[in-house]
Every structure is written in structure tokens, then in C-alpha cells.
CSV table of C-alpha atoms in Angstrom, one decimal:
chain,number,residue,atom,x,y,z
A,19,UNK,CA,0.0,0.0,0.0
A,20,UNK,CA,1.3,3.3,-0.8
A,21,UNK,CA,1.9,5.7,1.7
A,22,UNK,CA,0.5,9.0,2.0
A,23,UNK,CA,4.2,10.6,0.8
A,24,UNK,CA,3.6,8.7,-2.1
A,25,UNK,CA,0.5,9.5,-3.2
A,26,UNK,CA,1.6,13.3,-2.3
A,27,UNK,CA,4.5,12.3,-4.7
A,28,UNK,CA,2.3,10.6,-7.3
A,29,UNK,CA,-0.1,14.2,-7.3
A,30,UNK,CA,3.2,15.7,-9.1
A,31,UNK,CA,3.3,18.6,-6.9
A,32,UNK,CA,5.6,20.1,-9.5
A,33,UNK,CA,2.9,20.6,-12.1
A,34,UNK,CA,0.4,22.6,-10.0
A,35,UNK,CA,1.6,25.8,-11.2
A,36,UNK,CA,-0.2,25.1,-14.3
A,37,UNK,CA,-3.2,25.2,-12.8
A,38,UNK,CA,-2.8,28.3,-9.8
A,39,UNK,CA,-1.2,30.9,-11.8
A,40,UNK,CA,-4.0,30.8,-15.1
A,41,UNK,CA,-6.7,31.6,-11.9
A,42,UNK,CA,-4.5,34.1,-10.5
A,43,UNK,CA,-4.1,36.0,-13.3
A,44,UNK,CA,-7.6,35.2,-14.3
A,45,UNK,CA,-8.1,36.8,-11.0
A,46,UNK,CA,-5.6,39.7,-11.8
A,47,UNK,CA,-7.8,40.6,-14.9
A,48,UNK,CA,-11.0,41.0,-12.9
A,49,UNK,CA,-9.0,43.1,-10.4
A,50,UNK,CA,-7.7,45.6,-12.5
A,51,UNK,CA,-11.2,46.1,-13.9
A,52,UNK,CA,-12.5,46.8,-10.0
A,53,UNK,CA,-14.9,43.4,-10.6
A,54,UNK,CA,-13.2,40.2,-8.3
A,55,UNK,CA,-15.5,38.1,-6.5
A,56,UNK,CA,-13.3,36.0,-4.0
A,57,UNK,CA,-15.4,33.3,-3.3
A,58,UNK,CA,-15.8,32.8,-6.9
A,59,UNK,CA,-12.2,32.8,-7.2
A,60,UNK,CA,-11.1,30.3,-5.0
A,61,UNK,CA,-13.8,27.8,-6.2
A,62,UNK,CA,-12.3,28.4,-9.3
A,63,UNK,CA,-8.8,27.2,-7.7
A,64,UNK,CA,-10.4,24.6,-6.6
A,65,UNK,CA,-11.6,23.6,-9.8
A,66,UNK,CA,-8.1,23.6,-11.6
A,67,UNK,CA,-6.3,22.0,-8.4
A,68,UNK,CA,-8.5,19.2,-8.5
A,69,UNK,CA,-8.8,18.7,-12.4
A,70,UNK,CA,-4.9,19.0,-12.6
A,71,UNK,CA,-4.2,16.5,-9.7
A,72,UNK,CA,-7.0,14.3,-11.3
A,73,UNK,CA,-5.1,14.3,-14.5
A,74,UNK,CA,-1.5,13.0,-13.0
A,75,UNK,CA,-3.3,10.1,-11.5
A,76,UNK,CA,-5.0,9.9,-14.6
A,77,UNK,CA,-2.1,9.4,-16.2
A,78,UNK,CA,-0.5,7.2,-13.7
A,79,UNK,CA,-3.3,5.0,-14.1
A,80,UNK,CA,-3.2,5.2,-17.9
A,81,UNK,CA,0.4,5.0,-18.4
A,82,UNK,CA,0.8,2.2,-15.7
A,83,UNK,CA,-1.8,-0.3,-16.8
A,84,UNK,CA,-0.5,0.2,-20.5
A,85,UNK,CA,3.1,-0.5,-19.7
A,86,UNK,CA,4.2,3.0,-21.0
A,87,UNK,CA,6.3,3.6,-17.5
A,88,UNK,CA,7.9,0.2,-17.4
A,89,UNK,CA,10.9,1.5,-18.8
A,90,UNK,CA,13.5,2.8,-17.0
A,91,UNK,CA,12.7,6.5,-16.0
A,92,UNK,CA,13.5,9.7,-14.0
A,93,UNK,CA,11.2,12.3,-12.5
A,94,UNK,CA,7.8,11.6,-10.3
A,95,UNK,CA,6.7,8.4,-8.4
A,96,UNK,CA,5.0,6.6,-10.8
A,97,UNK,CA,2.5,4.6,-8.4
A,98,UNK,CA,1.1,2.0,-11.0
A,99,UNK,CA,4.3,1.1,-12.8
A,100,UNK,CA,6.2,0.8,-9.2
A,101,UNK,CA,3.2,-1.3,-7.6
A,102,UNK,CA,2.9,1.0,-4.9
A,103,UNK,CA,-0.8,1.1,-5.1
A,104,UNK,CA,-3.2,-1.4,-7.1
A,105,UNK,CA,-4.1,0.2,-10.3
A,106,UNK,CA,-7.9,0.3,-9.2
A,107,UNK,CA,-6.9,2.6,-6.3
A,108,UNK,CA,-5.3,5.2,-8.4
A,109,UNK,CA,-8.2,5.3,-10.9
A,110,UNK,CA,-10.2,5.6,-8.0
A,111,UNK,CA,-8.0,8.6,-7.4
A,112,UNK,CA,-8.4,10.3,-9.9
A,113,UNK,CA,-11.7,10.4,-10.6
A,114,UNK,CA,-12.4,11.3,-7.1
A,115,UNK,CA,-10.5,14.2,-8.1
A,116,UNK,CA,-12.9,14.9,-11.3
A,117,UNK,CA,-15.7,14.5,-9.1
A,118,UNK,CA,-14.5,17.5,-6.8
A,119,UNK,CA,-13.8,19.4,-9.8
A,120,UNK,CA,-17.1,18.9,-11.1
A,121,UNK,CA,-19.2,19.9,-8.2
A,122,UNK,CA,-17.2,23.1,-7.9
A,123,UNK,CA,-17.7,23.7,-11.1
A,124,UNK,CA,-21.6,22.9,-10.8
A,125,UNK,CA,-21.7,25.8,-8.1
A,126,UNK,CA,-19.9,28.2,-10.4
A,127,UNK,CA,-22.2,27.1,-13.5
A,128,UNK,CA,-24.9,27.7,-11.2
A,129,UNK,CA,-24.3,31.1,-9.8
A,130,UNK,CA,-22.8,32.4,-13.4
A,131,UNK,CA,-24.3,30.6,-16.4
A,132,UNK,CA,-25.7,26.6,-16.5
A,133,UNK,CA,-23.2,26.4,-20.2
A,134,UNK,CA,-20.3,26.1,-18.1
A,135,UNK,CA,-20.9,22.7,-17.3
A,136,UNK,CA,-20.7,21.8,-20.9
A,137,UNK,CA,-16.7,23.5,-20.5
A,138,UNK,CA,-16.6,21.7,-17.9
A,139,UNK,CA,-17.8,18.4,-19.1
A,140,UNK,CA,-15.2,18.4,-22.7
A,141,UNK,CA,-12.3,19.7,-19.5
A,142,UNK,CA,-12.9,16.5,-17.6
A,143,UNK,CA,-13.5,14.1,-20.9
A,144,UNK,CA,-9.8,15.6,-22.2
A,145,UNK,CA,-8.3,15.1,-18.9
A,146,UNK,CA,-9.2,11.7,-18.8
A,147,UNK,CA,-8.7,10.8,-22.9
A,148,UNK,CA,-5.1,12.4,-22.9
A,149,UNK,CA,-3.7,9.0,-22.2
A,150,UNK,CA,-6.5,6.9,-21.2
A,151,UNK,CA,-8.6,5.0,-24.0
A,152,UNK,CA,-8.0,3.3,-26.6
A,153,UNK,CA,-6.3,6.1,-28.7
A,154,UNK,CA,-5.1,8.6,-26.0
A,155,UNK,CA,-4.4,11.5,-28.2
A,156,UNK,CA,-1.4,12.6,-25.6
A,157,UNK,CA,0.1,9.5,-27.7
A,158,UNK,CA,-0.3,11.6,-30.6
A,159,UNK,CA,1.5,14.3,-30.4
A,160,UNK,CA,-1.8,16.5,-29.4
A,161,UNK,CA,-0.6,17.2,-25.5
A,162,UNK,CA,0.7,20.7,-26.1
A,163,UNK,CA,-2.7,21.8,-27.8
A,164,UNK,CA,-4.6,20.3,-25.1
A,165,UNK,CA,-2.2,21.9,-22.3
A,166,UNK,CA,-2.6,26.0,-24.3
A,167,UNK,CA,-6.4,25.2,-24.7
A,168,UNK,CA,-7.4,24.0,-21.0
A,169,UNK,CA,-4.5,25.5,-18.8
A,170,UNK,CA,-4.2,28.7,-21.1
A,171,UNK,CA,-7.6,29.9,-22.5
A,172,UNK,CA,-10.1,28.3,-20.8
A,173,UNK,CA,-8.7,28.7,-17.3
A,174,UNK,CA,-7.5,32.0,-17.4
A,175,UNK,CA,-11.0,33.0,-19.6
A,176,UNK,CA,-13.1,30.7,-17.4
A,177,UNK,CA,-12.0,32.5,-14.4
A,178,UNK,CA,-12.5,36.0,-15.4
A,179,UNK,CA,-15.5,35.4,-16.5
A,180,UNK,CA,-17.5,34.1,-13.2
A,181,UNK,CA,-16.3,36.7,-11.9
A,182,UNK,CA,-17.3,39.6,-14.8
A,183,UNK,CA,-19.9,37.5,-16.5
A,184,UNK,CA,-18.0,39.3,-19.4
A,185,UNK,CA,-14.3,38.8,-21.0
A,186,UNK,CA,-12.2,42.3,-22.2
A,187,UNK,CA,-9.5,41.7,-24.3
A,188,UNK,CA,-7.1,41.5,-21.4
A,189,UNK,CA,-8.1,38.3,-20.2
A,190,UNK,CA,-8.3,36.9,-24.0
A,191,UNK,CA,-4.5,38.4,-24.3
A,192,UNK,CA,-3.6,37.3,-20.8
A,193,UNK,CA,-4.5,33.6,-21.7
A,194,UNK,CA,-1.8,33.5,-24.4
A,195,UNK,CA,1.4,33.5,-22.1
A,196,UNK,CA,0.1,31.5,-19.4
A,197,UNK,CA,-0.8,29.1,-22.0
A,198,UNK,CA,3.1,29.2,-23.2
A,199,UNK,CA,3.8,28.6,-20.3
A,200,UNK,CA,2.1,25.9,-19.3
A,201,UNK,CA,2.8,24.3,-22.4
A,202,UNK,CA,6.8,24.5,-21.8
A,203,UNK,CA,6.6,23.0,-18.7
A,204,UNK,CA,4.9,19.7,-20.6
A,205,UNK,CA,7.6,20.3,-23.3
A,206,UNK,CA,10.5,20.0,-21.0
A,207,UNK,CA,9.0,16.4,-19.5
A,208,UNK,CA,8.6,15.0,-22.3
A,209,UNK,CA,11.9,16.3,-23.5
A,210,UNK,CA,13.4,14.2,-20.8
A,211,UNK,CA,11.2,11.1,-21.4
A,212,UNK,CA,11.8,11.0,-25.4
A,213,UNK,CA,13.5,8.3,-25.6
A,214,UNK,CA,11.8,6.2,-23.3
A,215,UNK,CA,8.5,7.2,-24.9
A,216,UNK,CA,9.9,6.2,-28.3
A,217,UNK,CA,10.8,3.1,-27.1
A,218,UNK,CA,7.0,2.2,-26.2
A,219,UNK,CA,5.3,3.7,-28.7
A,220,UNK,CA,4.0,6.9,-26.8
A,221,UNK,CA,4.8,9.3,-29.8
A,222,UNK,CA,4.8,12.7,-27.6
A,223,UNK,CA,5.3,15.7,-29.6
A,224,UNK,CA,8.7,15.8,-28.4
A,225,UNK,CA,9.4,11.8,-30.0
A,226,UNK,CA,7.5,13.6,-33.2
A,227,UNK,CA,9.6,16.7,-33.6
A,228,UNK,CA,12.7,14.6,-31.9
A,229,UNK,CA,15.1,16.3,-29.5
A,230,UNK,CA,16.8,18.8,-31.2
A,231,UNK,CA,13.6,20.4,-32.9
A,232,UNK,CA,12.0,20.0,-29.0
A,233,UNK,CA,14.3,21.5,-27.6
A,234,UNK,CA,13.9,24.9,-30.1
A,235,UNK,CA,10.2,24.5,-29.2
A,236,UNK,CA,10.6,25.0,-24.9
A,237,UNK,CA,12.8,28.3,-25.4
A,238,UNK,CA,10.8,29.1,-28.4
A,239,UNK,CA,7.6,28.9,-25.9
A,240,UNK,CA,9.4,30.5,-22.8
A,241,UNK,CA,10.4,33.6,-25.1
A,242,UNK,CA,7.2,33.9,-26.5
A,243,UNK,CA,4.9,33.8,-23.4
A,244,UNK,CA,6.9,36.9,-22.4
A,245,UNK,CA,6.8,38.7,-25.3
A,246,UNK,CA,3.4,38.2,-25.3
A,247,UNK,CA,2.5,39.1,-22.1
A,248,UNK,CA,3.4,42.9,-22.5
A,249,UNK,CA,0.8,43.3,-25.2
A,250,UNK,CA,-0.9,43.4,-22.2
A,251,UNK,CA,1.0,46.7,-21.6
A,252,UNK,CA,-1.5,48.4,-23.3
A,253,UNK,CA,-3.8,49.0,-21.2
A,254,UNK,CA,-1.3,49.8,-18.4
A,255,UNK,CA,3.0,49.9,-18.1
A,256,UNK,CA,2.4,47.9,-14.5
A,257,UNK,CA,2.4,44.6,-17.3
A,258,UNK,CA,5.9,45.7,-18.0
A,259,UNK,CA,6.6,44.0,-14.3
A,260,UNK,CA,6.8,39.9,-15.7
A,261,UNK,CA,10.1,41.2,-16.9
A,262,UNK,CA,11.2,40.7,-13.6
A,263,UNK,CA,11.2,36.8,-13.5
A,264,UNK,CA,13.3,36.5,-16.8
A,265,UNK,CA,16.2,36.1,-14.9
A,266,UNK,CA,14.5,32.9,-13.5
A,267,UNK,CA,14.0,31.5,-17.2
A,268,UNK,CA,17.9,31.6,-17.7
A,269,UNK,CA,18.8,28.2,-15.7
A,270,UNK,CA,16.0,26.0,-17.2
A,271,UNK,CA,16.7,27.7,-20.9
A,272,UNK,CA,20.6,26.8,-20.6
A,273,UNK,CA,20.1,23.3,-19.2
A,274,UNK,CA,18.0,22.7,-22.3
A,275,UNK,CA,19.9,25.0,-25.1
A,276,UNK,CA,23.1,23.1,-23.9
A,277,UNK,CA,21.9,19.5,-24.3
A,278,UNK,CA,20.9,18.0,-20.6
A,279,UNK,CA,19.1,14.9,-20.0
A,280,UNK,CA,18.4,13.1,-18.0
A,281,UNK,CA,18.0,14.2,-14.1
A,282,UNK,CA,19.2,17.3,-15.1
A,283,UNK,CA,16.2,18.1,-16.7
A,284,UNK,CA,13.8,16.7,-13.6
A,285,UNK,CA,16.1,19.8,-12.0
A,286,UNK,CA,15.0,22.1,-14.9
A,287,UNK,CA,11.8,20.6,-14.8
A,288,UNK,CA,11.5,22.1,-11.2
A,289,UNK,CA,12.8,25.9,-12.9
A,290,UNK,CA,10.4,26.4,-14.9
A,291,UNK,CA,7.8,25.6,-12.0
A,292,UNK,CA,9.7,28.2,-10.2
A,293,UNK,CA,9.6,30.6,-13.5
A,294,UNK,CA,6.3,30.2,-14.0
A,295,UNK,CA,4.9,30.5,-10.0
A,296,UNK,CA,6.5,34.3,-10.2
A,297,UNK,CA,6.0,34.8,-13.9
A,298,UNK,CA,2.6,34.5,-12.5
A,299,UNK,CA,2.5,36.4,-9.5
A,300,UNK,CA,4.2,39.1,-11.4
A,301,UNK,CA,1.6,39.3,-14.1
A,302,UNK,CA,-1.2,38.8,-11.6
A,303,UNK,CA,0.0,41.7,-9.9
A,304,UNK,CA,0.6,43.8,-12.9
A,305,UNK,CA,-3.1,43.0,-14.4
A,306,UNK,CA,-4.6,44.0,-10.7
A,307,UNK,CA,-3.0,47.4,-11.2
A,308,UNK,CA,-3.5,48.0,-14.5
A,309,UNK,CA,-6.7,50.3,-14.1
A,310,UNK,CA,-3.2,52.8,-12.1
A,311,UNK,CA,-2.5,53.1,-15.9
């Protein structure tokens, strides 16, 4: 039987960014147009929390059962592949986890707009199809779309609007970057998994573009999300502030410009959490005062 450190460690505590900072700056929109609800806020947190944790067990489960982590890896406890838990228990997991997700969501649907269940319906549906099914399309290459998509625009979008019942360009803009990224933080995993994943037939995007090209791809995604970002300076210098965590995008960007593997990328895998945490708050903060000008 697993023990509770390991299902802490099978959650993937690394990869909750992606799901707090797209409400926090979700959050950081409807502050800077005077308009945050804070209740509706942190349901929304608890929303992404739940569908993000539900997605790594998800995946554990998936993965596990299909003999995708059999091979020899590095990074998070894998608790199907390791036999730490019986397969059952971690589906059981995870869909415990959708279930939270989805009455949270129910509340929010019901206090904002009944549609929202139908997002949230296709949200839990893609969580569960990246690599579970019969043709997980995570297997094809589609991760990355999914990743900008549910932990870019409809998170960050999602959130502003419970709390506006409207969306201004900011939060559409706003979406972009978080989506980037979110999207380099999947890059950089599968980066350090390619060549196990090619081995069992899990054809990432990374095993599709192959290392070099994926490698291009995470700085291409790290310098993008900033650039975009201060199109957000527009309707206020304060956005100007994200500039203040690109000095945290330098480790992770060398590790992977200068050809690491292995553990060293579970290290810069851990970076560009850190990156993206105050990427975040920076942006949050900078959205929140925009209305200063």
C-alpha cells in the first residue's frame, strides 16, 4: 500500500503551477477592472487544483496499466508502474478528483451561467482521454494543444468570467502567455522522457519533432509567453513588471539549449515551475494594477 508521501508524490506537486497561476491571473484581470469576486475565485482554484491533480493520476493510471512507465525513468513516483498502489486505487483517485472538480464547477455554472458545465464536461473528458482510452491522443502528439487550450484559455478566460460574466481583451490576451507557459513546462518532460516514450510507442510531440527540434520548441515557448505578455501593456506599463522573472528562465533555458538529459532536466523541470509561480504572480500583480494606468 502506498503511503501518503507517495501518493503526495504521485499528485506531481511540481505541475500545480499550471493550474494556480492561469486563476491568478484570471483573478488579476477582474481586479484591474475593479470586478473580483473572491469566493468565486477560490472555487475556481479549486476547480483547476482538483482537475490538474485528477489528471496526474490519470495518467499514472493510464500509463501504468499500459506498460508506457515500465521502462526505465527519472522524475515523479510513478504509483502504477512501481506497484505502490493497485491500479484500481489510483483510478479511483483520480476520478475522485474529477468528481470534486465537477461539483465546484456545478456551483460556479450555477451562480454564473448553467453552459459552463458543458466546459466543464469536454475539460474532464480531455483530462481523462489524454492518455487513457484506446487512442489517447497525448500519444499523438496533441498534448501541447490540449495543455494551451485547457490551462491557457479556458482557465485563465473561465476564471475572469465568473467573476465579470463578461471577457475584455485582457483576459483573452492574458491567456496566451500562461498558455506558453504551461505548455513549456509539458515540453521539457517530455523532453526528458523522449527516448523512453519512443521506445514504447507513446509518440509525444517531443518523440515527433525529436530532441533537437523540442528543444527549439521550450525556449521558443518560454520567449514567446513573455513577449506576449506585454501586449498586455497596453492598457497599463504595470504589465511591464513579468520582466522581472526573466532572470529565472535563464537556468532552465541553458540546461536545455546546452543539451541535458536526464536528471538534469527533472532539476530544470522544477525551474520552470519556479519561473512560471513568479511569472505569474508578477503578471497577476501587474493585471490587478492596470486600471493605475
Amino acid at each position: 500500500m502506498a503511503t501518503v508521501s507517495e501518493w503526495v508524490a504521485g499528485a506531481r506537486p511540481r505541475t500545480l503551477p499550471n493550474s494556480i497561476v492561469p486563476v491568478a491571473v484570471g483573478t488579476g484581470v477582474a481586479l484591474g477592472a475593479g470586478s473580483a469576486v473572491w469566493w468565486k475565485a477560490l472555487l475556481a482554484m479549486g476547480v483547476a487544483l482538483a482537475l490538474q491533480v485528477g489528471v496526474n493520476y490519470a495518467n499514472d493510471y493510464s500509463d501504468g496499466v499500459r506498460g508506457t512507465d515500465n521502462e526505465r525513468r527519472v522524475g515523479p513516483t510513478r504509483l502504477t508502474a512501481a506497484r505502490l498502489a493497485a491500479p484500481r486505487r489510483v483510478f479511483t483517485a483520480a476520478w475522485v478528483c474529477f468528481a470534486v472538480a465537477a461539483v465546484l464547477g456545478l456551483v460556479l455554472a450555477v451562480t454564473t451561467a448553467l453552459w459552463l458545465v458543458l466546459v466543464g464536461a469536454v475539460a474532464i473528458v480531455a483530462a481523462w482521454f489524454y492518455t487513457g482510452g484506446s487512442r489517447p491522443y497525448g500519444y499523438h502528439g496533441l498534448g501541447e494543444v490540449s495543455v494551451f487550450v485547457f490551462f491557457g484559455l479556458v482557465a485563465v478566460v473561465g476564471t475572469v468570467f465568473v467573476q465579470m460574466e463578461a471577457v475584455p481583451w485582457q483576459g483573452w490576451v492574458a491567456a496566451v502567455p500562461v498558455g506558453l507557459l504551461s505548455c513549456s513546462v509539458l515540453v521539457i518532460n517530455n523532453l526528458r522522457d523522449v527516448h523512453t516514450d519512443a521506445a514504447t510507442g507513446k509518440n509525444t510531440l517531443a518523440v515527433r519533432l525529436g530532441e533537437r527540434n523540442t528543444r527549439r520548441l521550450y525556449v521558443g515557448c518560454v520567449v514567446a509567453a513573455f513577449v506576449s505578455a506585454l501586449a498586455t501593456a497596453a492598457a497599463g506599463w504595470w504589465a511591464a513588471l513579468v520582466l522581472l522573472a526573466a532572470p529565472l528562465a535563464v537556468p532552465p533555458v541553458r540546461r536545455v539549449v546546452t543539451g541535458q538529459v536526464g536528471r538534469d532536466l527533472v532539476l530544470g523541470l522544477g525551474e520552470t515551475g519556479k519561473l512560471q509561480l513568479a511569472f505569474g504572480v508578477l503578471f497577476t500583480a501587474g493585471l490587478a494594477l492596470g486600471a493605475l494606468g
